[in-house]
Amino acid sequence: MTISFLDLKRSYGEIAGELEEAVVRVLRSGQYIGGQEVEAFEQNFARYVEAEHAIGVANGLEALHLALRAIGIKAGDEVIVPSNTFIATWLAVSQVGARCVPVEPDDGTSNIDPGRIEAAITPATRAIIPVHLYGQAADLDPVLDIARRHDLFVIEDAAQAQGALYKGRRVGAHGHMVIWSFYPGKNLGAIGDAGGVTTNDRTLADRVRLLRNYGSRERYQHLVPGFNSRLDPIQAAALTVKLRHLDNWNDRRRQIAAQYHQGLAGLNLLLPRVLDACVPVWHLYCVRHPQRDALRATLAERGVETLIHYPVPPHLQPAYADQGFRKGQYPIAERMSEELISLPIDPLMRDMEVAMVVDAVKASVTALG
Ligand SMILES: *Cc1c(COP(=O)(O)O)cnc(C)c1O
């Protein structure tokens, strides 16, 4: 028996009737761009994340790209990003011609360390992008405080954090803008590419709406040079269905995380640290071990599929080779990339499967000494 990292077919099977009904509804509507399905999801999602406005877009990278455009980030600007995020956070900054200024994370939470942000601010800095990595909110209050004092925008990358709480309030509008990915493997995932932006700022929301649709509010009236980056109605309809199940799935992820936390305590393994201010949604459960590759291999032999998030930090990617970064420059992110291992945390895992993972990790870690 093998335990797969994430079984999207199994999760489809759980709600097949509802999902198929939604897709057929779009087919029969004849409305294949925009319209009622997109608006309904935007309203439901805005309410869910406690934001005033939600704008559906094509994917998470585009959500970041359009958010950066909406606040006017351009060539010559600097944007502070975590040194250990998924590369999309960086690529959006590069896409508008601005420069990524990496800041190292906290070793326990894996989120940006607010104590290191001010040293990275220069006269060219315009924005900070905290990422709520692995489903736990970054420590937002100190980040927002620094941003206020230095007159910077805060765009939260919440691609992995649908439903997460920070100080009792859902992630969705603490910063100026919040971006979402609904990539199928995310906690709230579509059946293809999808993304969104949420904000309490009407002007910024209107700008994203314009930018996603050719810079146009009325057909053939183009107010700004925009893009085609719309949320597909089939994806919106599927997301409306899945949003109804999100809290249940997140609860189950929390149960599994609690089982891992208990079962794996006291081993030679660094477990994720949760801030008192946070209730995470455990998009990923990542542990650290000095012999990560050996641990992964033994787990594979025992039938447990694991992944690495992420094996190469952005500053060492060939895509950023021309930016003058060097190995050793962001040692915390680099060490994470060498030691992290993500355990399966599929909300449809059965208790027996979770117990099997715990046993396999215990045995493997003990065998490695
Ligand atoms: C998934 C992800 C994105 C990008 O989302 P896509 O929908 O795949 O474009 C951005 N940031 C983070 C942290 C992500 O995990």
PDB file of N, CA and C in Angstrom, residues 42-43 46 51-57 62-63 66-72 153-155 172-173 175-180 196-213 215-217 223-224 229:
ATOM      1  N   GLU A  42     -17.113  35.531  -6.820  1.00  0.00           N
ATOM      2  CA  GLU A  42     -16.413  36.697  -6.249  1.00  0.00           C
ATOM      3  C   GLU A  42     -17.106  37.162  -4.963  1.00  0.00           C
ATOM      4  N   GLN A  43     -18.434  37.193  -4.985  1.00  0.00           N
ATOM      5  CA  GLN A  43     -19.164  37.638  -3.781  1.00  0.00           C
ATOM      6  C   GLN A  43     -18.995  36.652  -2.631  1.00  0.00           C
ATOM      7  N   ALA A  46     -15.349  36.852  -1.319  1.00  0.00           N
ATOM      8  CA  ALA A  46     -15.099  38.095  -0.567  1.00  0.00           C
ATOM      9  C   ALA A  46     -15.688  37.961   0.833  1.00  0.00           C
ATOM     10  N   ALA A  51     -13.367  40.276   3.159  1.00  0.00           N
ATOM     11  CA  ALA A  51     -12.890  41.425   2.384  1.00  0.00           C
ATOM     12  C   ALA A  51     -14.087  42.071   1.686  1.00  0.00           C
ATOM     13  N   GLU A  52     -13.953  43.351   1.333  1.00  0.00           N
ATOM     14  CA  GLU A  52     -15.077  44.025   0.655  1.00  0.00           C
ATOM     15  C   GLU A  52     -15.149  43.682  -0.820  1.00  0.00           C
ATOM     16  N   HIS A  53     -13.988  43.449  -1.440  1.00  0.00           N
ATOM     17  CA  HIS A  53     -13.975  43.199  -2.882  1.00  0.00           C
ATOM     18  C   HIS A  53     -13.158  41.963  -3.211  1.00  0.00           C
ATOM     19  N   ALA A  54     -13.657  41.158  -4.147  1.00  0.00           N
ATOM     20  CA  ALA A  54     -12.877  40.048  -4.696  1.00  0.00           C
ATOM     21  C   ALA A  54     -12.958  40.138  -6.212  1.00  0.00           C
ATOM     22  N   ILE A  55     -11.823  39.952  -6.864  1.00  0.00           N
ATOM     23  CA  ILE A  55     -11.771  40.012  -8.330  1.00  0.00           C
ATOM     24  C   ILE A  55     -11.140  38.713  -8.805  1.00  0.00           C
ATOM     25  N   GLY A  56     -11.883  37.934  -9.570  1.00  0.00           N
ATOM     26  CA  GLY A  56     -11.353  36.681 -10.096  1.00  0.00           C
ATOM     27  C   GLY A  56     -10.433  36.946 -11.270  1.00  0.00           C
ATOM     28  N   VAL A  57      -9.304  36.265 -11.311  1.00  0.00           N
ATOM     29  CA  VAL A  57      -8.372  36.388 -12.432  1.00  0.00           C
ATOM     30  C   VAL A  57      -7.921  34.997 -12.877  1.00  0.00           C
ATOM     31  N   GLU A  62      -0.860  35.757 -12.160  1.00  0.00           N
ATOM     32  CA  GLU A  62      -1.524  36.933 -12.731  1.00  0.00           C
ATOM     33  C   GLU A  62      -2.135  37.812 -11.641  1.00  0.00           C
ATOM     34  N   ALA A  63      -2.631  37.202 -10.574  1.00  0.00           N
ATOM     35  CA  ALA A  63      -3.180  37.984  -9.465  1.00  0.00           C
ATOM     36  C   ALA A  63      -2.085  38.890  -8.895  1.00  0.00           C
ATOM     37  N   LEU A  66      -1.147  41.646 -11.592  1.00  0.00           N
ATOM     38  CA  LEU A  66      -2.126  42.742 -11.706  1.00  0.00           C
ATOM     39  C   LEU A  66      -2.173  43.576 -10.428  1.00  0.00           C
ATOM     40  N   ALA A  67      -1.967  42.949  -9.270  1.00  0.00           N
ATOM     41  CA  ALA A  67      -1.934  43.714  -8.019  1.00  0.00           C
ATOM     42  C   ALA A  67      -0.749  44.690  -8.040  1.00  0.00           C
ATOM     43  N   LEU A  68       0.411  44.223  -8.510  1.00  0.00           N
ATOM     44  CA  LEU A  68       1.585  45.100  -8.594  1.00  0.00           C
ATOM     45  C   LEU A  68       1.339  46.241  -9.570  1.00  0.00           C
ATOM     46  N   ARG A  69       0.688  45.942 -10.705  1.00  0.00           N
ATOM     47  CA  ARG A  69       0.341  46.997 -11.666  1.00  0.00           C
ATOM     48  C   ARG A  69      -0.641  47.987 -11.052  1.00  0.00           C
ATOM     49  N   ALA A  70      -1.611  47.446 -10.298  1.00  0.00           N
ATOM     50  CA  ALA A  70      -2.660  48.311  -9.734  1.00  0.00           C
ATOM     51  C   ALA A  70      -2.065  49.343  -8.772  1.00  0.00           C
ATOM     52  N   ILE A  71      -1.009  48.964  -8.043  1.00  0.00           N
ATOM     53  CA  ILE A  71      -0.409  49.946  -7.137  1.00  0.00           C
ATOM     54  C   ILE A  71       0.719  50.719  -7.813  1.00  0.00           C
ATOM     55  N   GLY A  72       0.940  50.447  -9.099  1.00  0.00           N
ATOM     56  CA  GLY A  72       1.863  51.270  -9.877  1.00  0.00           C
ATOM     57  C   GLY A  72       3.328  50.898  -9.755  1.00  0.00           C
ATOM     58  N   PHE A 153       3.436  49.801   0.214  1.00  0.00           N
ATOM     59  CA  PHE A 153       2.267  48.930   0.046  1.00  0.00           C
ATOM     60  C   PHE A 153       2.582  47.528   0.575  1.00  0.00           C
ATOM     61  N   VAL A 154       1.538  46.852   1.065  1.00  0.00           N
ATOM     62  CA  VAL A 154       1.675  45.445   1.446  1.00  0.00           C
ATOM     63  C   VAL A 154       0.727  44.618   0.575  1.00  0.00           C
ATOM     64  N   ILE A 155       1.302  43.710  -0.210  1.00  0.00           N
ATOM     65  CA  ILE A 155       0.507  42.743  -0.974  1.00  0.00           C
ATOM     66  C   ILE A 155       0.769  41.380  -0.343  1.00  0.00           C
ATOM     67  N   GLY A 172      -7.296  38.044   4.200  1.00  0.00           N
ATOM     68  CA  GLY A 172      -8.117  38.482   3.068  1.00  0.00           C
ATOM     69  C   GLY A 172      -8.085  39.977   2.839  1.00  0.00           C
ATOM     70  N   ALA A 173      -7.755  40.753   3.880  1.00  0.00           N
ATOM     71  CA  ALA A 173      -7.709  42.212   3.679  1.00  0.00           C
ATOM     72  C   ALA A 173      -6.914  42.914   4.774  1.00  0.00           C
ATOM     73  N   GLY A 175      -3.590  43.520   4.562  1.00  0.00           N
ATOM     74  CA  GLY A 175      -2.735  44.394   3.754  1.00  0.00           C
ATOM     75  C   GLY A 175      -3.570  45.149   2.722  1.00  0.00           C
ATOM     76  N   HIS A 176      -2.887  45.928   1.861  1.00  0.00           N
ATOM     77  CA  HIS A 176      -3.623  46.696   0.838  1.00  0.00           C
ATOM     78  C   HIS A 176      -4.319  45.772  -0.147  1.00  0.00           C
ATOM     79  N   MET A 177      -3.622  44.696  -0.520  1.00  0.00           N
ATOM     80  CA  MET A 177      -4.209  43.728  -1.442  1.00  0.00           C
ATOM     81  C   MET A 177      -3.746  42.333  -1.030  1.00  0.00           C
ATOM     82  N   VAL A 178      -4.591  41.343  -1.320  1.00  0.00           N
ATOM     83  CA  VAL A 178      -4.249  39.956  -1.015  1.00  0.00           C
ATOM     84  C   VAL A 178      -4.448  39.159  -2.296  1.00  0.00           C
ATOM     85  N   ILE A 179      -3.478  38.328  -2.644  1.00  0.00           N
ATOM     86  CA  ILE A 179      -3.616  37.547  -3.883  1.00  0.00           C
ATOM     87  C   ILE A 179      -3.796  36.071  -3.549  1.00  0.00           C
ATOM     88  N   TRP A 180      -4.552  35.417  -4.421  1.00  0.00           N
ATOM     89  CA  TRP A 180      -4.913  34.010  -4.229  1.00  0.00           C
ATOM     90  C   TRP A 180      -4.627  33.210  -5.480  1.00  0.00           C
ATOM     91  N   GLY A 196      -7.241  34.978  -7.847  1.00  0.00           N
ATOM     92  CA  GLY A 196      -8.074  36.106  -7.430  1.00  0.00           C
ATOM     93  C   GLY A 196      -7.290  37.117  -6.610  1.00  0.00           C
ATOM     94  N   VAL A 197      -7.907  38.293  -6.463  1.00  0.00           N
ATOM     95  CA  VAL A 197      -7.356  39.369  -5.641  1.00  0.00           C
ATOM     96  C   VAL A 197      -8.461  39.815  -4.707  1.00  0.00           C
ATOM     97  N   THR A 198      -8.157  40.038  -3.427  1.00  0.00           N
ATOM     98  CA  THR A 198      -9.141  40.629  -2.522  1.00  0.00           C
ATOM     99  C   THR A 198      -8.538  41.887  -1.891  1.00  0.00           C
ATOM    100  N   THR A 199      -9.417  42.827  -1.552  1.00  0.00           N
ATOM    101  CA  THR A 199      -8.982  44.094  -0.977  1.00  0.00           C
ATOM    102  C   THR A 199     -10.186  44.823  -0.381  1.00  0.00           C
ATOM    103  N   ASN A 200      -9.905  45.743   0.550  1.00  0.00           N
ATOM    104  CA  ASN A 200     -10.960  46.625   1.042  1.00  0.00           C
ATOM    105  C   ASN A 200     -10.918  47.979   0.339  1.00  0.00           C
ATOM    106  N   ASP A 201     -10.005  48.142  -0.611  1.00  0.00           N
ATOM    107  CA  ASP A 201      -9.811  49.430  -1.279  1.00  0.00           C
ATOM    108  C   ASP A 201     -10.524  49.417  -2.640  1.00  0.00           C
ATOM    109  N   ARG A 202     -11.587  50.210  -2.741  1.00  0.00           N
ATOM    110  CA  ARG A 202     -12.411  50.198  -3.952  1.00  0.00           C
ATOM    111  C   ARG A 202     -11.624  50.618  -5.191  1.00  0.00           C
ATOM    112  N   THR A 203     -10.746  51.614  -5.037  1.00  0.00           N
ATOM    113  CA  THR A 203      -9.983  52.112  -6.192  1.00  0.00           C
ATOM    114  C   THR A 203      -9.058  51.020  -6.729  1.00  0.00           C
ATOM    115  N   LEU A 204      -8.364  50.339  -5.807  1.00  0.00           N
ATOM    116  CA  LEU A 204      -7.463  49.270  -6.240  1.00  0.00           C
ATOM    117  C   LEU A 204      -8.256  48.122  -6.865  1.00  0.00           C
ATOM    118  N   ALA A 205      -9.432  47.812  -6.302  1.00  0.00           N
ATOM    119  CA  ALA A 205     -10.269  46.745  -6.863  1.00  0.00           C
ATOM    120  C   ALA A 205     -10.690  47.102  -8.292  1.00  0.00           C
ATOM    121  N   ASP A 206     -11.102  48.354  -8.491  1.00  0.00           N
ATOM    122  CA  ASP A 206     -11.518  48.779  -9.838  1.00  0.00           C
ATOM    123  C   ASP A 206     -10.368  48.677 -10.831  1.00  0.00           C
ATOM    124  N   ARG A 207      -9.157  49.032 -10.367  1.00  0.00           N
ATOM    125  CA  ARG A 207      -8.004  48.949 -11.271  1.00  0.00           C
ATOM    126  C   ARG A 207      -7.742  47.512 -11.696  1.00  0.00           C
ATOM    127  N   VAL A 208      -7.826  46.575 -10.747  1.00  0.00           N
ATOM    128  CA  VAL A 208      -7.594  45.168 -11.115  1.00  0.00           C
ATOM    129  C   VAL A 208      -8.684  44.711 -12.087  1.00  0.00           C
ATOM    130  N   ARG A 209      -9.922  45.127 -11.842  1.00  0.00           N
ATOM    131  CA  ARG A 209     -11.012  44.760 -12.758  1.00  0.00           C
ATOM    132  C   ARG A 209     -10.744  45.241 -14.180  1.00  0.00           C
ATOM    133  N   LEU A 210     -10.229  46.474 -14.294  1.00  0.00           N
ATOM    134  CA  LEU A 210      -9.893  47.011 -15.613  1.00  0.00           C
ATOM    135  C   LEU A 210      -8.748  46.223 -16.240  1.00  0.00           C
ATOM    136  N   LEU A 211      -7.695  46.016 -15.431  1.00  0.00           N
ATOM    137  CA  LEU A 211      -6.479  45.395 -15.973  1.00  0.00           C
ATOM    138  C   LEU A 211      -6.727  43.976 -16.462  1.00  0.00           C
ATOM    139  N   ARG A 212      -7.626  43.240 -15.786  1.00  0.00           N
ATOM    140  CA  ARG A 212      -7.843  41.836 -16.171  1.00  0.00           C
ATOM    141  C   ARG A 212      -8.625  41.727 -17.476  1.00  0.00           C
ATOM    142  N   ASN A 213      -9.299  42.808 -17.873  1.00  0.00           N
ATOM    143  CA  ASN A 213     -10.201  42.747 -19.020  1.00  0.00           C
ATOM    144  C   ASN A 213      -9.863  43.795 -20.079  1.00  0.00           C
ATOM    145  N   GLY A 215      -8.265  46.426 -20.063  1.00  0.00           N
ATOM    146  CA  GLY A 215      -8.370  47.831 -19.670  1.00  0.00           C
ATOM    147  C   GLY A 215      -9.741  48.411 -19.948  1.00  0.00           C
ATOM    148  N   SER A 216     -10.753  47.533 -20.001  1.00  0.00           N
ATOM    149  CA  SER A 216     -12.062  47.955 -20.502  1.00  0.00           C
ATOM    150  C   SER A 216     -13.170  47.678 -19.497  1.00  0.00           C
ATOM    151  N   ARG A 217     -14.049  48.644 -19.298  1.00  0.00           N
ATOM    152  CA  ARG A 217     -15.260  48.436 -18.510  1.00  0.00           C
ATOM    153  C   ARG A 217     -16.431  48.228 -19.459  1.00  0.00           C
ATOM    154  N   LEU A 223      -9.524  52.041 -21.318  1.00  0.00           N
ATOM    155  CA  LEU A 223      -9.069  53.165 -20.496  1.00  0.00           C
ATOM    156  C   LEU A 223      -7.587  53.073 -20.157  1.00  0.00           C
ATOM    157  N   VAL A 224      -7.089  51.841 -20.026  1.00  0.00           N
ATOM    158  CA  VAL A 224      -5.662  51.626 -19.742  1.00  0.00           C
ATOM    159  C   VAL A 224      -5.207  50.426 -20.568  1.00  0.00           C
ATOM    160  N   SER A 229      -6.893  38.455 -18.555  1.00  0.00           N
ATOM    161  CA  SER A 229      -6.516  37.635 -17.401  1.00  0.00           C
ATOM    162  C   SER A 229      -7.745  37.363 -16.551  1.00  0.00           C
TER     163      SER A 229
END
